[in-house]
Short mmCIF file of C-alpha atoms in Angstrom, two decimals:
data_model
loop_
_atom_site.label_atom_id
_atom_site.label_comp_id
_atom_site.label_asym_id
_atom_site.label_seq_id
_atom_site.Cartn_x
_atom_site.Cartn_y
_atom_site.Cartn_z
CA UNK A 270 -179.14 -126.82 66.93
CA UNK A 271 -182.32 -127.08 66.17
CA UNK A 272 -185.89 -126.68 68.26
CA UNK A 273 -189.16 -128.74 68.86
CA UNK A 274 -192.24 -127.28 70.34
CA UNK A 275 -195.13 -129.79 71.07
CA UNK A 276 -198.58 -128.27 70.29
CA UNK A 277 -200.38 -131.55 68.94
CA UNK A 278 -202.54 -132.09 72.22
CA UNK A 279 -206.37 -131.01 72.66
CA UNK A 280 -206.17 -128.88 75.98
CA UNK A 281 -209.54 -130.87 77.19
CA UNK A 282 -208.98 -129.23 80.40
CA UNK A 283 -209.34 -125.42 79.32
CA UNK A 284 -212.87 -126.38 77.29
CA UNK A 285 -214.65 -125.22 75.73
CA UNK A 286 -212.02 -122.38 75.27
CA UNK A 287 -209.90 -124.47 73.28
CA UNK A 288 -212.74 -126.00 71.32
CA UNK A 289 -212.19 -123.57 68.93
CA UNK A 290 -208.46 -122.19 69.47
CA UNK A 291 -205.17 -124.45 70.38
CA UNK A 292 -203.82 -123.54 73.90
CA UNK A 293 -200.65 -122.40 72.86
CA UNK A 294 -202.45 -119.79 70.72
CA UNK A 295 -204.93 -118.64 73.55
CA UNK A 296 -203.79 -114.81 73.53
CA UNK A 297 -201.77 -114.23 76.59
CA UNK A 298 -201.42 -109.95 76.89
CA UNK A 299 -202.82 -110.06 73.57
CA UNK A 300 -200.42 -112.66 72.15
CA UNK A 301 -200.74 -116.24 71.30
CA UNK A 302 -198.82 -118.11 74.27
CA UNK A 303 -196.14 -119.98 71.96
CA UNK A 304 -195.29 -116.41 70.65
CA UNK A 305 -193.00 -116.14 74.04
CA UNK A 306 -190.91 -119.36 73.31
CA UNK A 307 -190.29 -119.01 70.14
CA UNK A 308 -189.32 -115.62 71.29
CA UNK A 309 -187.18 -117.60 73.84
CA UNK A 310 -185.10 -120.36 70.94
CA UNK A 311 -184.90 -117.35 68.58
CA UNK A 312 -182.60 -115.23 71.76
CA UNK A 313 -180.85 -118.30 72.46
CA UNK A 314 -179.76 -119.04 68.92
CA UNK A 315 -182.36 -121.28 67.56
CA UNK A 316 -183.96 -120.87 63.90
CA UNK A 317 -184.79 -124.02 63.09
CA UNK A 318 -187.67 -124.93 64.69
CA UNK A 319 -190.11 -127.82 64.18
CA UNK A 320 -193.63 -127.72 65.92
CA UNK A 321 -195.90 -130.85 66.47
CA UNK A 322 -199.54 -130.51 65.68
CA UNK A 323 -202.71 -132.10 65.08
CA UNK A 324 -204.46 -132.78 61.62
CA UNK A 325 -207.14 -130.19 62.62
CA UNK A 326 -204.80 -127.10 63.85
CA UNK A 327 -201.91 -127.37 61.74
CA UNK A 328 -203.90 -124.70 59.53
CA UNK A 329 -204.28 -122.25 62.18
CA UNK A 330 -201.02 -122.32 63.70
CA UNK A 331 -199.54 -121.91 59.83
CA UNK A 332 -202.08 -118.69 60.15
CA UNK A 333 -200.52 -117.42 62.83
CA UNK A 334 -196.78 -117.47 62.83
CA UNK A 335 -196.70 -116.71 59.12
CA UNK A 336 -194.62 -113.62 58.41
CA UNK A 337 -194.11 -113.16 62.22
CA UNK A 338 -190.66 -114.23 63.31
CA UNK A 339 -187.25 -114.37 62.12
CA UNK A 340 -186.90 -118.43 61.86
CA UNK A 341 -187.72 -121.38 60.08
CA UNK A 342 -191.19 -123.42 60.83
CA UNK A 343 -191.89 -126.91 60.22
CA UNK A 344 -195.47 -128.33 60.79
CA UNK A 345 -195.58 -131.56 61.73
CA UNK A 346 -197.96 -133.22 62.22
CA UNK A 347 -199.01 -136.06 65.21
CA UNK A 348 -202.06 -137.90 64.08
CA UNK A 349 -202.94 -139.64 67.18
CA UNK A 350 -202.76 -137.77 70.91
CA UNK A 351 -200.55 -140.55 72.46
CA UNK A 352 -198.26 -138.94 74.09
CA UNK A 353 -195.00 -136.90 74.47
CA UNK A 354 -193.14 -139.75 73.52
CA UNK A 355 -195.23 -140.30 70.36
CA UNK A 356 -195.44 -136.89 69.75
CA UNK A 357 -191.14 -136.99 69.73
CA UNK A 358 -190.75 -139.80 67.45
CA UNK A 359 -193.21 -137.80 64.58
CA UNK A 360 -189.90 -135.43 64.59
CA UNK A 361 -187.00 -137.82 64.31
CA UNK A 362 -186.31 -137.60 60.68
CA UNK A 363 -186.74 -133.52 61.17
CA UNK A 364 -183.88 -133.02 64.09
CA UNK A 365 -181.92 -136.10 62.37
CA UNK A 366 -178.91 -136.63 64.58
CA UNK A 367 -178.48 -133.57 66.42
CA UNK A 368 -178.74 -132.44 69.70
CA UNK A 369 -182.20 -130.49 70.64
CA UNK A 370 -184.22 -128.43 72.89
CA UNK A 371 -188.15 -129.46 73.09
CA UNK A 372 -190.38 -127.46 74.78
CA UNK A 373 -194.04 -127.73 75.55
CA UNK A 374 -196.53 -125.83 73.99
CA UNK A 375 -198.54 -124.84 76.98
CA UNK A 376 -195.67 -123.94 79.24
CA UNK A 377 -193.98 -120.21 79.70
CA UNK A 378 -190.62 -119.58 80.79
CA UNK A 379 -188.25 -116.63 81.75
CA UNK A 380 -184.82 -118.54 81.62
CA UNK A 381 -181.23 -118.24 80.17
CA UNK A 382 -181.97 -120.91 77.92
CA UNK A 383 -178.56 -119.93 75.95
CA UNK A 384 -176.16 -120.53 78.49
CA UNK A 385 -178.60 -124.14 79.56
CA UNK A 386 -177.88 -124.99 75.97
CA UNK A 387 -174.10 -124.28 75.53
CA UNK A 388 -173.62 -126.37 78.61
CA UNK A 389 -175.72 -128.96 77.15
CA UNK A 390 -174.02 -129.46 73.81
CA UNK A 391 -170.39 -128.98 75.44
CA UNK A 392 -171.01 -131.49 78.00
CA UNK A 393 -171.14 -135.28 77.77
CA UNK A 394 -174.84 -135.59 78.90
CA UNK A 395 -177.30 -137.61 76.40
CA UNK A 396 -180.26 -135.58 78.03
CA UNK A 397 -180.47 -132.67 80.66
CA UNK A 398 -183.77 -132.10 82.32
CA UNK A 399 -184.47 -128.35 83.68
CA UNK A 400 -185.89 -129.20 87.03
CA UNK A 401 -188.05 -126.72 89.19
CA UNK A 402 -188.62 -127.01 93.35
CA UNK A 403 -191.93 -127.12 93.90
CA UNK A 404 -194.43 -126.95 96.68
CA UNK A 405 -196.99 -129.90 95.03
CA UNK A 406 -194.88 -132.38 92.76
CA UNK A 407 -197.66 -134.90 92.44
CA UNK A 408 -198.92 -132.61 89.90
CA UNK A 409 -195.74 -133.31 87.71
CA UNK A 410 -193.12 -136.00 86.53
CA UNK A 411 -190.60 -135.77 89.05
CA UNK A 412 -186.92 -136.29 89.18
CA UNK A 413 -184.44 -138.46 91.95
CA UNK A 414 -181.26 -137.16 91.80
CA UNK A 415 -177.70 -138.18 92.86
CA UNK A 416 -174.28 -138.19 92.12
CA UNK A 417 -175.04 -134.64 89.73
CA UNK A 418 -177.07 -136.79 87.58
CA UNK A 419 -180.85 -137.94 87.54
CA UNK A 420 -180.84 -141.74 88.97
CA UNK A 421 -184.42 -141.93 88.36
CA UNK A 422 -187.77 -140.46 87.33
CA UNK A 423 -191.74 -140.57 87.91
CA UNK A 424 -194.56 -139.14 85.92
CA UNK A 425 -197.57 -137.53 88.94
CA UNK A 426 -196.81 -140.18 91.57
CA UNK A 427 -199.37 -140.24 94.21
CA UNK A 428 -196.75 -139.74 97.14
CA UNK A 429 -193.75 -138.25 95.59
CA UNK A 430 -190.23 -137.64 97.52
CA UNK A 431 -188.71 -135.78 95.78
CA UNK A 432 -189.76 -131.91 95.50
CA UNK A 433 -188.20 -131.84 91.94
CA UNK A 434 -190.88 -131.20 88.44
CA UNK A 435 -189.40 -131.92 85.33
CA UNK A 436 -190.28 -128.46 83.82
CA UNK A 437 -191.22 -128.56 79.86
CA UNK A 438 -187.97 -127.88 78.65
CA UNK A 439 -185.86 -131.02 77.57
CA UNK A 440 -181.96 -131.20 75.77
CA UNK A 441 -181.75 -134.62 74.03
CA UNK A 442 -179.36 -136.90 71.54
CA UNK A 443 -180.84 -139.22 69.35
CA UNK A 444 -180.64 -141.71 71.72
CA UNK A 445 -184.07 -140.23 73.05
CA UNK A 446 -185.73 -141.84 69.37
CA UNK A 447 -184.28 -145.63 70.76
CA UNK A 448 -186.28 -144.89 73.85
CA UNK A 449 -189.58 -143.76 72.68
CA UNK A 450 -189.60 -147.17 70.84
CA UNK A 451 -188.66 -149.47 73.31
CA UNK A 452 -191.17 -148.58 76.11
CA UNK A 453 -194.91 -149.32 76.40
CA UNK A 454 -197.89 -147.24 76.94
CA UNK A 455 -198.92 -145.91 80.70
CA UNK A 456 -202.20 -146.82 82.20
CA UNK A 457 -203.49 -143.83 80.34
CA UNK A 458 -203.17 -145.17 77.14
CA UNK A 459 -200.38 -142.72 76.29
CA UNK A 460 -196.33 -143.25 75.89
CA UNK A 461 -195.01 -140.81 78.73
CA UNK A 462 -191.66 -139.06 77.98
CA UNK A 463 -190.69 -139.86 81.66
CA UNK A 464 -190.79 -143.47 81.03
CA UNK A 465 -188.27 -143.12 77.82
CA UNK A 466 -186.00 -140.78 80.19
CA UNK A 467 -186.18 -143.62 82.45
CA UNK A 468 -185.26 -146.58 80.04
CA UNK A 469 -182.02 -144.15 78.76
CA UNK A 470 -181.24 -144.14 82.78
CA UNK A 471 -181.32 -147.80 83.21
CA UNK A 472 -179.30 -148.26 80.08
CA UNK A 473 -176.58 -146.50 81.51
CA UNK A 474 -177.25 -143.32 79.35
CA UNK A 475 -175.89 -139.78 81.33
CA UNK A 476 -179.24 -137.88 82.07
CA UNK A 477 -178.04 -134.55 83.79
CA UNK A 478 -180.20 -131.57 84.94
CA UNK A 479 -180.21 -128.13 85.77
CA UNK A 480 -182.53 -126.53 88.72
CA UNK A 481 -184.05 -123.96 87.04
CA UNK A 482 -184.10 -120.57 89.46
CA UNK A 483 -186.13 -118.34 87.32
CA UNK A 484 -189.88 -118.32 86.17
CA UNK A 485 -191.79 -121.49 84.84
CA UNK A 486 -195.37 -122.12 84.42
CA UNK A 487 -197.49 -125.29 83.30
CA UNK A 488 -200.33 -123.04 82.06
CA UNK A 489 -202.82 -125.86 81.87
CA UNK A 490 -205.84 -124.51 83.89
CA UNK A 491 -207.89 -121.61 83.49
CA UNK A 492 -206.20 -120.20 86.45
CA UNK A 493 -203.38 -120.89 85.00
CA UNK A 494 -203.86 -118.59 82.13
CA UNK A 495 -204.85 -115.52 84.39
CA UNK A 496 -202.40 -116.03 86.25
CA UNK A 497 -199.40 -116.13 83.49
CA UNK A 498 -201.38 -113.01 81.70
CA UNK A 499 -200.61 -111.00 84.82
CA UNK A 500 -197.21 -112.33 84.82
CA UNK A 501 -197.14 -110.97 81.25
CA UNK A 502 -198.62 -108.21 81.84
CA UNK A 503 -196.83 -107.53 84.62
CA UNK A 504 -193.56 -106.62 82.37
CA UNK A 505 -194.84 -104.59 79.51
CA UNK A 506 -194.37 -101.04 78.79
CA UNK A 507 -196.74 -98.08 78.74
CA UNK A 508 -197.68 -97.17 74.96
CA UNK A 509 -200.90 -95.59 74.68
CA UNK A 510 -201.87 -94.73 71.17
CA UNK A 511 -205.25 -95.04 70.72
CA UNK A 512 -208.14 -91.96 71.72
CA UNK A 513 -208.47 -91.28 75.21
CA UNK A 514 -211.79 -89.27 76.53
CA UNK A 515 -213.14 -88.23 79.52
CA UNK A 516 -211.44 -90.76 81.18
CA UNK A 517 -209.09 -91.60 84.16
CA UNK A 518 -206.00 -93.55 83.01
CA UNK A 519 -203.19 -94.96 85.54
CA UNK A 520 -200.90 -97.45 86.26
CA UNK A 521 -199.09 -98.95 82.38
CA UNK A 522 -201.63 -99.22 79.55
CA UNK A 523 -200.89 -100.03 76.11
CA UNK A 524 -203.84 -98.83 73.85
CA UNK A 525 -203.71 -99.77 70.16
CA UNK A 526 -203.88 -97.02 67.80
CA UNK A 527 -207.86 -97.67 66.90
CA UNK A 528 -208.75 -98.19 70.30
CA UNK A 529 -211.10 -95.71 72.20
CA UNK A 530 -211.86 -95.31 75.45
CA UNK A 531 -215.04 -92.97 76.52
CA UNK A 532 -215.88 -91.50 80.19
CA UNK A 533 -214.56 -94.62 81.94
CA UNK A 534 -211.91 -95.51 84.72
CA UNK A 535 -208.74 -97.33 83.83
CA UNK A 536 -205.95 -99.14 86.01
CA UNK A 537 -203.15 -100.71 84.60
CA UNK A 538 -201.41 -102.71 83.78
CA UNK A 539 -203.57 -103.88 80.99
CA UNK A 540 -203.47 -104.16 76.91
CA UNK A 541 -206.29 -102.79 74.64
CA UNK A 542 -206.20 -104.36 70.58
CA UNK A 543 -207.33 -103.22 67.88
CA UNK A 544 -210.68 -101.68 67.28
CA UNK A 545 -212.10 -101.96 70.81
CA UNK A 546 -214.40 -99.55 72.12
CA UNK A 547 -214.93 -98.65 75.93
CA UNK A 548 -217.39 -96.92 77.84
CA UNK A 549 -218.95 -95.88 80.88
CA UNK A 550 -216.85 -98.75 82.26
CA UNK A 551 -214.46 -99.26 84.46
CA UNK A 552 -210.64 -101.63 83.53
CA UNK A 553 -208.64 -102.90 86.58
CA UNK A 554 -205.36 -104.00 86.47
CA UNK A 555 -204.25 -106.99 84.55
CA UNK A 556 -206.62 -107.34 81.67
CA UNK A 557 -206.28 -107.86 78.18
CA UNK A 558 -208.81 -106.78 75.41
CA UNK A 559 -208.96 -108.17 72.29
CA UNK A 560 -209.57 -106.74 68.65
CA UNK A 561 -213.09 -105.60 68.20
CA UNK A 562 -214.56 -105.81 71.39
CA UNK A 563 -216.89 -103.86 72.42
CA UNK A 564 -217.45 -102.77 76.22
CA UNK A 565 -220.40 -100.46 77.69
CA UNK A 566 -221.09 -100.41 81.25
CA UNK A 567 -218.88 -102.92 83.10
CA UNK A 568 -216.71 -103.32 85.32
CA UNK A 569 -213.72 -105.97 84.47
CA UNK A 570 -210.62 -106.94 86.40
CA UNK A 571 -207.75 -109.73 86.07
CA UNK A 572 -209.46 -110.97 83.12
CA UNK A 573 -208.91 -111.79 79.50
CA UNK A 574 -211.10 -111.05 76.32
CA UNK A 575 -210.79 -112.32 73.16
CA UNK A 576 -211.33 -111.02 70.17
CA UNK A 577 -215.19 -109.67 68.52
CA UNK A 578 -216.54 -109.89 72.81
CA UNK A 579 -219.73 -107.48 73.41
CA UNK A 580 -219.82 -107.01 77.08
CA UNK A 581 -222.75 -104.90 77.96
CA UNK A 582 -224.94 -103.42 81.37
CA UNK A 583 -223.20 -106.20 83.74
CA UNK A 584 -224.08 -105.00 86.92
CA UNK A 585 -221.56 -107.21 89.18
CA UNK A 586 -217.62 -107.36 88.75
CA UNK A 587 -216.14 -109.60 85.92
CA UNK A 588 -213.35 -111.38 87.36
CA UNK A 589 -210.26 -113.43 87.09
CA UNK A 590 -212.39 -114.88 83.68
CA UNK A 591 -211.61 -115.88 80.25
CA UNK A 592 -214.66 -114.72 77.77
CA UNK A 593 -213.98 -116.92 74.85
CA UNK A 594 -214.05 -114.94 71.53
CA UNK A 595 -217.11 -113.90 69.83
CA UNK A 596 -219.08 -114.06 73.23
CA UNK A 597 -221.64 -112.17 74.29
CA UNK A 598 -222.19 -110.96 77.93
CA UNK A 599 -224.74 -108.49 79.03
CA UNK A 600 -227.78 -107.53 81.27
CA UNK A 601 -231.27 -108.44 80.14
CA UNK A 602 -234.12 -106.30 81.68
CA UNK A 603 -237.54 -108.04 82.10
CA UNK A 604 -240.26 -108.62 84.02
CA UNK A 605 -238.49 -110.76 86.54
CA UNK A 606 -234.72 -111.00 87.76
CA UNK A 607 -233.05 -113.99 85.93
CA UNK A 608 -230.12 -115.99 84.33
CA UNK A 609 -230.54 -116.88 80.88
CA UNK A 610 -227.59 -118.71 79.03
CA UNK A 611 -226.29 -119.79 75.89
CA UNK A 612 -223.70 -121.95 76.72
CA UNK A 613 -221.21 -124.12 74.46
CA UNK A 614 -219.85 -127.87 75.58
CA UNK A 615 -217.96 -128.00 78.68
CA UNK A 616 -218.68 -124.49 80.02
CA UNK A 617 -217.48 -123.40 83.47
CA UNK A 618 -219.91 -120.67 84.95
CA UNK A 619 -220.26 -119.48 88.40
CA UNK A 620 -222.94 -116.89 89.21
CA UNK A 621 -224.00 -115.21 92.47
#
């Protein structure tokens, strides 16, 4: 069997962040976010595995996963951002006639995706949907079900009755490559995956699911992403390697090996890369530090960092942030008390 992972979208809602890095490659405890599903086909059997980009990223996600995993990578690539569906036919003549797994770029799961496979290919089923309960389903496609199939599905309704997501993991036959082309595009201009699901269910096609028990996450939000890093966080082991001085250490840190930490306080958990100074600062839990940051005089909680940050003199608490790499944050002393700012397209920045 073979694997898709859709990474072709722009992530316009966690700008300017992902002006210059693809969401599934924002660093989530220090590693790019796809790096856990591909983790998660590679457990469950899967090798071959075909990932949808854009004409712009293709290069950096080639960068990334080179040399890293035990599998197979195609790159291919989804000129236009028109949708799941779109993105699904780009891959037909890749996964051929076989049944497959896709899986979203920007979602994170902790699931026995082994077992949800071997039932999928044993059974009968031309699709099976992993389906999640969940408290607001207008933020998702939702499923209808009866008779232990899906009778029906619908993509963020306004009033939805069924409490139901269709969670970003998908089985499918080719069958799924007949639906893409037969439906139009949604109001948004795009061809929704929940309208193909919905064509194979009125052609009489056996759409089954599975309600999924264990952890799933649309990161799509900036909360989102703290919010999965302390999940991720949340599960690693204490390996401190790096030089340790002066300084109170707790809770599970993993320090890389040419990290140093100077006269400050840490809690974990949190994760420390490569080359990163701190000092005079102080950590809290569930924050990850890039490679070659630099940190003097702060105090930093539930956050993450990427890579080459200089965060300097910041008198109140950095919180429950992403500080986009290369970014500069510190303390200017003057004549009067201000805010000055340097700020890229589509910032978010809340002061007080």
């Amino acid at each position: 069997m073979k694997g898709l992972i859709l990474c072709g979208g722009k992530g316009t809602r966690l700008r300017p962040i992902t002006d210059s890095i693809p969401k599934p490659l924002i660093p989530i405890a220090n590693r790019p976010l796809i790096f856990y599903t591909i983790d998660l086909l590679i457990k469950s059997g899967i090798k071959e595995i075909g990932i949808i980009v854009n004409e712009k990223n293709k290069e950096l996600f080639e960068k990334s996963l080179n040399n890293k995993f035990d599998a197979n990578f195609h790159y291919i690539i989804q000129k236009e951002s028109k949708g799941i569906a779109h993105a699904l036919l780009q891959a037909e003549e890749f996964l051929d006639k076989e049944k497959f797994i896709m899986i979203l770029g920007d979602n994170s799961f902790q699931v026995d995706l082994e077992k949800t496979i071997d039932d999928f290919i044993t059974s009968k089923s031309n699709c099976k949907l992993l389906l999640k309960q969940v408290e607001n389903p207008e933020r998702f496609g939702v499923a209808y079900i009866g008779d232990d199939k899906i009778i029906n599905v619908e993509e963020k309704p306004k009033t939805s009755f069924s409490d139901l997501a269709i969670t970003g993991i998908y089985g499918f036959d080719h069958n799924i490559f007949n639906a893409c082309r037969e439906i139009k595009p949604s109001k948004r201009g795009e061809y929704e995956i929940t309208d193909a699901i919905r064509w194979m269910i009125q052609k009489g096609y056996y759409v089954k699911y599975e309600i999924l028990n264990g952890y799933w996450k649309d990161v799509g939000r900036h909360q989102d992403m703290v919010e999965e890093n302390i999940y991720r966080l949340s599960s690693m082991d204490e390996d401190i390697k790096g030089h340790v001085e002066n300084s109170s250490i707790s809770g599970r840190v993993i320090l890389d090996e040419s990290a140093v930490i100077y006269n400050s306080v840490v809690r974990g958990p949190i994760v420390v890369g490569a080359n990163t100074t701190i000092k005079n600062s102080y950590i809290g839990p569930y924050t990850s530090i890039g490679k070659r940051v630099n940190i003097d005089k702060a105090n930093i909680e539930a956050s993450i960092i990427l890579d080459s940050c200089y965060i300097s003199s910041v008198e109140t608490p950095i919180d429950s942030s992403i500080i986009g790499e290369g970014s500069i944050v510190s303390k200017e002393n003057g004549l009067k008390k201000v805010n000055r700012l340097v700020t890229g397209k589509n910032s978010r920045i809340y002061l007080k």
